[in-house]
């Protein structure tokens, strides 16, 4: 213990020395001309000098002085850490010196944000600092042309969403000419809202698809059958695993309705999948909680942010099942041409760092998955927010009544109130109950007014009902006289599975030393209690202990999925390198195009085969053998077969083209979207039902 304390104090002393040195240099360089400032930045090899130069440039450009804690955060970022800084502490400015340090290599820095608005805002807001130091800067937006994106990526510093950067990467992997590619080799990434991008959304695959529309009559027929099913009779819900399974009665009902014989037979794979999709859509996905219906389409709602997840779809069949359930037009799903998770995208960068308001609770995951350490930066001013103990109720009705009383009581004092809800439906129900007090609702239906509503949430007497506040990117500033009344009062209507989401909501009050308070209300009928049963009953005594247990379970699931995905990701990188070699080769135009299109088509077929294997339907025939070993063996065999077939297929297509067949330079439209990696719970749970079914049939025979 003595050695540990000695090491800790030594580290603090060294950091304090660095910050003192930076402040001395800032004072020394405060009056030198810009061209001299740029020259110091260009030639400097010391981090402290670069941080000091950036701080001077920021003061000149924006009139903003760095606090010591911001300098501490900048140093940690430049050293490849995930930095935790509380809401309102100035993370956007803190990132600038680290971005400058990374940009000095000339290889380009990507500053990743959670939406286009923040990418555009931050690039414009901080852009003058970078240009004053001689760096070029731009941002990526969804509606840009490829030429515009290529220019933006060629800059020293490029702001953009992680999703759009990933989608551009996938599009580059389908280019038929080197000039079509917009990216240059990845060098460094600084990630804003790092917990959101690296943990909450890390497992979400980014997908590029293409092809013609396929008839989805099977999905409609499956919906008609499943919509009449009753829970407990035709199917059982395993809430803890987010899984749903047919009972024997449900299986017989499907087999009778489709006259298909054994539902688990190989020839019924498509039917079985369609039924499982329909069952999942009806039993586990809830309108105004998991998705909303807007403008005649299904829009997924991000459970962590409570906002619409633009361009996110569930896996093709499941998304179609939801459309069939809600009676909206069925979208084209197409065939998957390429896919990558944000987690795997980030690992392509040699240098990574990030910042967020909540990271310490996920320190183990950052270390295990990304080999990134977390640095917790203290607040500039002491935190004086009062966090009241949770209030626990037996029923939802009792909880809602108490929440309404709390809102009215605090509102009567003139203090602003922010209420965090778990879903769109809950926010709108509370709004209907609170009909005696003027208030605003911020949820997935009103995103276009988000900044305006948040800007007023700290005004005297305001009441704002919101879905989860994680990653909003906008501070709630107190109106005139509000601090004297006690500041913003935050009410949480639920505890989330993740402590970070609760901390994000709580952190909206008490920014920069402001007064404020928070209180969470929970009941034994809340989703988290229903879902996790006896463990969640501990909420009365220690909600954090339950959340830690759930976070551990979620980490185990992510590690499990990562293990299965690693072999496919390795194959993807091999194919990508092969394809890039072909793309930049000196082959004739027609031979090169034929080879590229063949690689693309065979890889797409391979992805479809792997997805089918992952679905677990075929695993029922493996008996007691190790599923992981079998999966890896089969995926490897499939990949080898694909590579062996490549040259023969290229030759065949060239002959076809010479005979007046398909022109290899022609490709249909492509589109991108996000999906989910685990819509039906863990794979081992999904195959158990099939194994039991086969065992019963064998015993009966």
Short mmCIF file of C-alpha atoms in Angstrom, two decimals, residues 156-406:
data_model
loop_
_atom_site.label_atom_id
_atom_site.label_comp_id
_atom_site.label_asym_id
_atom_site.label_seq_id
_atom_site.Cartn_x
_atom_site.Cartn_y
_atom_site.Cartn_z
CA UNK A 156 -5.14 17.72 -41.32
CA UNK A 157 -8.20 17.58 -39.05
CA UNK A 158 -11.59 16.12 -40.00
CA UNK A 159 -14.68 16.16 -37.78
CA UNK A 160 -17.41 13.63 -38.48
CA UNK A 161 -19.68 11.03 -36.97
CA UNK A 162 -18.20 7.61 -36.31
CA UNK A 163 -21.02 6.09 -38.37
CA UNK A 164 -20.45 8.20 -41.47
CA UNK A 165 -16.68 7.66 -41.32
CA UNK A 166 -17.42 3.93 -41.14
CA UNK A 167 -19.92 4.02 -43.98
CA UNK A 168 -17.40 5.87 -46.16
CA UNK A 169 -14.89 3.15 -45.33
CA UNK A 170 -17.37 0.48 -46.49
CA UNK A 171 -18.11 2.40 -49.68
CA UNK A 172 -14.37 2.63 -50.37
CA UNK A 173 -14.20 -1.18 -50.17
CA UNK A 174 -16.60 -1.37 -53.14
CA UNK A 175 -14.86 1.22 -55.33
CA UNK A 176 -14.16 0.16 -58.91
CA UNK A 177 -11.58 2.90 -59.44
CA UNK A 178 -9.01 4.29 -56.95
CA UNK A 179 -10.32 7.82 -57.57
CA UNK A 180 -13.69 6.78 -56.11
CA UNK A 181 -12.16 6.19 -52.68
CA UNK A 182 -12.49 9.11 -50.27
CA UNK A 183 -10.39 7.94 -47.31
CA UNK A 184 -6.65 7.95 -46.92
CA UNK A 185 -4.99 5.46 -44.54
CA UNK A 186 -6.25 5.82 -40.97
CA UNK A 187 -3.85 7.45 -38.53
CA UNK A 188 -5.44 8.88 -35.38
CA UNK A 189 -8.92 9.19 -33.88
CA UNK A 190 -10.12 11.34 -30.99
CA UNK A 191 -13.58 10.20 -29.94
CA UNK A 192 -16.11 12.51 -28.30
CA UNK A 193 -18.77 10.76 -26.16
CA UNK A 194 -16.39 7.81 -26.14
CA UNK A 195 -18.60 5.67 -23.91
CA UNK A 196 -21.45 5.97 -26.40
CA UNK A 197 -19.35 5.13 -29.47
CA UNK A 198 -16.93 2.60 -27.96
CA UNK A 199 -19.36 0.75 -25.68
CA UNK A 200 -23.06 1.45 -26.30
CA UNK A 201 -22.77 1.36 -30.09
CA UNK A 202 -19.53 -0.58 -30.47
CA UNK A 203 -21.23 -3.88 -31.35
CA UNK A 204 -23.68 -2.36 -33.84
CA UNK A 205 -22.66 -3.46 -37.35
CA UNK A 206 -22.50 -0.82 -40.06
CA UNK A 207 -23.84 -2.37 -43.24
CA UNK A 208 -23.66 -1.56 -46.93
CA UNK A 209 -26.24 -3.36 -49.05
CA UNK A 210 -27.42 -3.52 -52.63
CA UNK A 211 -29.43 -5.56 -55.08
CA UNK A 212 -33.03 -5.76 -56.19
CA UNK A 213 -36.15 -5.75 -54.03
CA UNK A 214 -37.30 -9.18 -52.94
CA UNK A 215 -40.87 -10.22 -52.25
CA UNK A 216 -41.56 -10.43 -48.51
CA UNK A 217 -44.79 -12.43 -48.63
CA UNK A 218 -43.44 -14.97 -46.15
CA UNK A 219 -42.97 -12.23 -43.56
CA UNK A 220 -46.58 -11.11 -44.00
CA UNK A 221 -47.88 -14.68 -43.72
CA UNK A 222 -45.76 -15.31 -40.62
CA UNK A 223 -47.11 -12.11 -39.06
CA UNK A 224 -50.72 -13.19 -39.60
CA UNK A 225 -50.08 -16.47 -37.79
CA UNK A 226 -47.93 -15.12 -34.94
CA UNK A 227 -50.14 -12.10 -34.24
CA UNK A 228 -52.77 -14.50 -32.88
CA UNK A 229 -50.34 -16.27 -30.52
CA UNK A 230 -50.74 -16.00 -26.74
CA UNK A 231 -47.84 -15.67 -24.30
CA UNK A 232 -47.44 -18.69 -22.05
CA UNK A 233 -49.38 -20.89 -24.45
CA UNK A 234 -47.79 -20.48 -27.89
CA UNK A 235 -44.52 -18.93 -26.72
CA UNK A 236 -42.49 -18.11 -23.64
CA UNK A 237 -40.55 -14.92 -22.95
CA UNK A 238 -37.22 -15.07 -21.19
CA UNK A 239 -36.93 -11.39 -20.31
CA UNK A 240 -33.46 -11.65 -18.80
CA UNK A 241 -31.95 -12.88 -22.06
CA UNK A 242 -34.22 -10.78 -24.26
CA UNK A 243 -35.24 -14.09 -25.80
CA UNK A 244 -38.53 -15.62 -26.90
CA UNK A 245 -39.17 -19.26 -27.80
CA UNK A 246 -42.06 -21.22 -29.23
CA UNK A 247 -43.73 -23.75 -26.97
CA UNK A 248 -44.75 -27.17 -28.29
CA UNK A 249 -48.23 -25.73 -28.92
CA UNK A 250 -46.71 -22.83 -30.84
CA UNK A 251 -44.57 -25.13 -32.95
CA UNK A 252 -47.60 -27.27 -33.81
CA UNK A 253 -49.63 -24.16 -34.67
CA UNK A 254 -46.94 -23.02 -37.15
CA UNK A 255 -46.59 -26.48 -38.65
CA UNK A 256 -50.37 -26.73 -39.07
CA UNK A 257 -50.76 -23.22 -40.52
CA UNK A 258 -48.04 -23.75 -43.13
CA UNK A 259 -48.44 -27.53 -43.59
CA UNK A 260 -44.66 -27.68 -43.53
CA UNK A 261 -44.01 -30.85 -41.55
CA UNK A 262 -41.11 -30.52 -39.10
CA UNK A 263 -40.47 -26.80 -38.57
CA UNK A 264 -36.83 -27.57 -37.66
CA UNK A 265 -36.08 -29.45 -40.87
CA UNK A 266 -33.43 -27.92 -43.13
CA UNK A 267 -35.89 -27.14 -45.93
CA UNK A 268 -37.92 -24.99 -43.51
CA UNK A 269 -35.03 -22.68 -42.58
CA UNK A 270 -36.58 -19.60 -44.24
CA UNK A 271 -39.96 -20.25 -42.64
CA UNK A 272 -38.46 -20.87 -39.21
CA UNK A 273 -36.49 -17.62 -39.44
CA UNK A 274 -39.54 -15.63 -40.57
CA UNK A 275 -41.63 -17.01 -37.70
CA UNK A 276 -38.90 -16.27 -35.17
CA UNK A 277 -38.61 -12.72 -36.55
CA UNK A 278 -42.37 -12.20 -36.30
CA UNK A 279 -42.42 -13.63 -32.78
CA UNK A 280 -39.62 -11.32 -31.70
CA UNK A 281 -41.33 -8.30 -33.26
CA UNK A 282 -44.60 -8.98 -31.44
CA UNK A 283 -43.33 -10.27 -28.10
CA UNK A 284 -40.17 -8.29 -27.36
CA UNK A 285 -40.17 -5.06 -29.36
CA UNK A 286 -42.55 -2.37 -28.16
CA UNK A 287 -43.87 0.60 -30.08
CA UNK A 288 -42.84 3.95 -28.55
CA UNK A 289 -40.18 2.17 -26.52
CA UNK A 290 -37.92 0.30 -28.96
CA UNK A 291 -39.20 2.07 -32.07
CA UNK A 292 -41.68 4.65 -33.25
CA UNK A 293 -43.78 4.78 -36.40
CA UNK A 294 -43.05 8.07 -38.13
CA UNK A 295 -43.95 9.20 -41.66
CA UNK A 296 -45.10 5.69 -42.56
CA UNK A 297 -41.81 4.04 -41.57
CA UNK A 298 -40.29 2.20 -38.63
CA UNK A 299 -37.70 4.30 -36.80
CA UNK A 300 -35.49 2.58 -34.23
CA UNK A 301 -35.05 4.35 -30.88
CA UNK A 302 -31.63 4.25 -29.25
CA UNK A 303 -32.17 2.87 -25.73
CA UNK A 304 -29.21 4.80 -24.34
CA UNK A 305 -30.05 8.20 -25.81
CA UNK A 306 -33.82 8.02 -26.18
CA UNK A 307 -33.59 9.51 -29.67
CA UNK A 308 -34.22 8.12 -33.13
CA UNK A 309 -31.25 6.12 -34.42
CA UNK A 310 -31.15 7.40 -37.98
CA UNK A 311 -30.63 4.78 -40.69
CA UNK A 312 -30.54 1.99 -38.13
CA UNK A 313 -32.40 -1.19 -39.00
CA UNK A 314 -32.69 -4.50 -37.31
CA UNK A 315 -31.38 -7.47 -39.34
CA UNK A 316 -33.30 -7.60 -42.61
CA UNK A 317 -35.91 -10.20 -41.67
CA UNK A 318 -36.62 -8.71 -38.26
CA UNK A 319 -37.04 -5.20 -39.61
CA UNK A 320 -39.46 -6.52 -42.21
CA UNK A 321 -41.35 -8.36 -39.46
CA UNK A 322 -41.81 -5.10 -37.53
CA UNK A 323 -43.05 -3.40 -40.70
CA UNK A 324 -45.53 -6.24 -41.21
CA UNK A 325 -46.64 -5.99 -37.57
CA UNK A 326 -47.32 -2.24 -37.87
CA UNK A 327 -48.81 -2.43 -41.38
CA UNK A 328 -46.36 -0.02 -43.02
CA UNK A 329 -44.73 -0.38 -46.43
CA UNK A 330 -41.98 -3.00 -46.51
CA UNK A 331 -38.55 -1.52 -47.24
CA UNK A 332 -36.01 -2.97 -49.59
CA UNK A 333 -33.42 -4.89 -47.56
CA UNK A 334 -31.19 -6.20 -50.34
CA UNK A 335 -28.11 -8.34 -49.90
CA UNK A 336 -25.27 -7.36 -47.59
CA UNK A 337 -22.16 -6.35 -49.56
CA UNK A 338 -19.99 -5.40 -46.60
CA UNK A 339 -20.16 -4.84 -42.86
CA UNK A 340 -18.01 -3.68 -39.97
CA UNK A 341 -18.69 -2.87 -36.32
CA UNK A 342 -17.57 0.41 -34.82
CA UNK A 343 -15.37 -1.61 -32.47
CA UNK A 344 -13.47 -3.14 -35.38
CA UNK A 345 -13.39 0.19 -37.22
CA UNK A 346 -11.70 1.86 -34.26
CA UNK A 347 -9.04 -0.86 -34.06
CA UNK A 348 -7.90 0.16 -37.57
CA UNK A 349 -6.52 3.42 -36.13
CA UNK A 350 -2.92 3.21 -34.83
CA UNK A 351 -3.63 6.00 -32.33
CA UNK A 352 -6.90 6.37 -30.35
CA UNK A 353 -8.07 8.52 -27.44
CA UNK A 354 -11.43 9.78 -26.28
CA UNK A 355 -13.45 11.82 -23.81
CA UNK A 356 -16.84 11.60 -22.15
CA UNK A 357 -18.75 12.60 -19.06
CA UNK A 358 -18.88 9.01 -17.78
CA UNK A 359 -16.03 6.55 -18.29
CA UNK A 360 -14.81 5.33 -14.92
CA UNK A 361 -17.67 2.84 -14.52
CA UNK A 362 -16.57 1.15 -17.77
CA UNK A 363 -12.82 1.29 -17.15
CA UNK A 364 -12.49 -2.49 -17.26
CA UNK A 365 -14.15 -2.70 -20.67
CA UNK A 366 -12.01 0.11 -22.13
CA UNK A 367 -8.94 -1.72 -20.88
CA UNK A 368 -10.05 -5.22 -21.95
CA UNK A 369 -11.41 -4.41 -25.41
CA UNK A 370 -9.34 -1.42 -26.53
CA UNK A 371 -6.28 -1.46 -24.22
CA UNK A 372 -7.15 2.11 -23.23
CA UNK A 373 -6.78 3.46 -19.70
CA UNK A 374 -9.26 5.89 -18.14
CA UNK A 375 -8.14 9.21 -16.62
CA UNK A 376 -10.66 10.94 -14.34
CA UNK A 377 -10.26 14.72 -14.40
CA UNK A 378 -11.49 16.70 -11.36
CA UNK A 379 -14.02 19.49 -11.81
CA UNK A 380 -12.74 23.06 -12.07
CA UNK A 381 -14.99 24.12 -9.19
CA UNK A 382 -16.20 21.92 -6.31
CA UNK A 383 -19.35 19.89 -7.06
CA UNK A 384 -22.13 21.07 -4.72
CA UNK A 385 -25.08 19.21 -6.26
CA UNK A 386 -27.15 17.29 -3.70
CA UNK A 387 -27.91 13.70 -4.81
CA UNK A 388 -30.81 12.42 -2.72
CA UNK A 389 -31.29 8.70 -1.96
CA UNK A 390 -33.59 6.71 -4.24
CA UNK A 391 -37.26 6.42 -3.35
CA UNK A 392 -38.67 2.91 -3.87
CA UNK A 393 -42.35 1.99 -4.40
CA UNK A 394 -44.26 -1.25 -4.81
CA UNK A 395 -46.18 -0.24 -7.96
CA UNK A 396 -45.77 1.99 -10.99
CA UNK A 397 -48.94 3.86 -10.07
CA UNK A 398 -47.54 4.76 -6.63
CA UNK A 399 -44.27 5.84 -8.20
CA UNK A 400 -45.96 8.05 -10.80
CA UNK A 401 -48.08 9.69 -8.11
CA UNK A 402 -44.96 10.49 -6.07
CA UNK A 403 -43.13 11.87 -9.14
CA UNK A 404 -46.05 14.19 -9.93
CA UNK A 405 -46.06 15.44 -6.33
CA UNK A 406 -42.30 16.05 -6.47
#
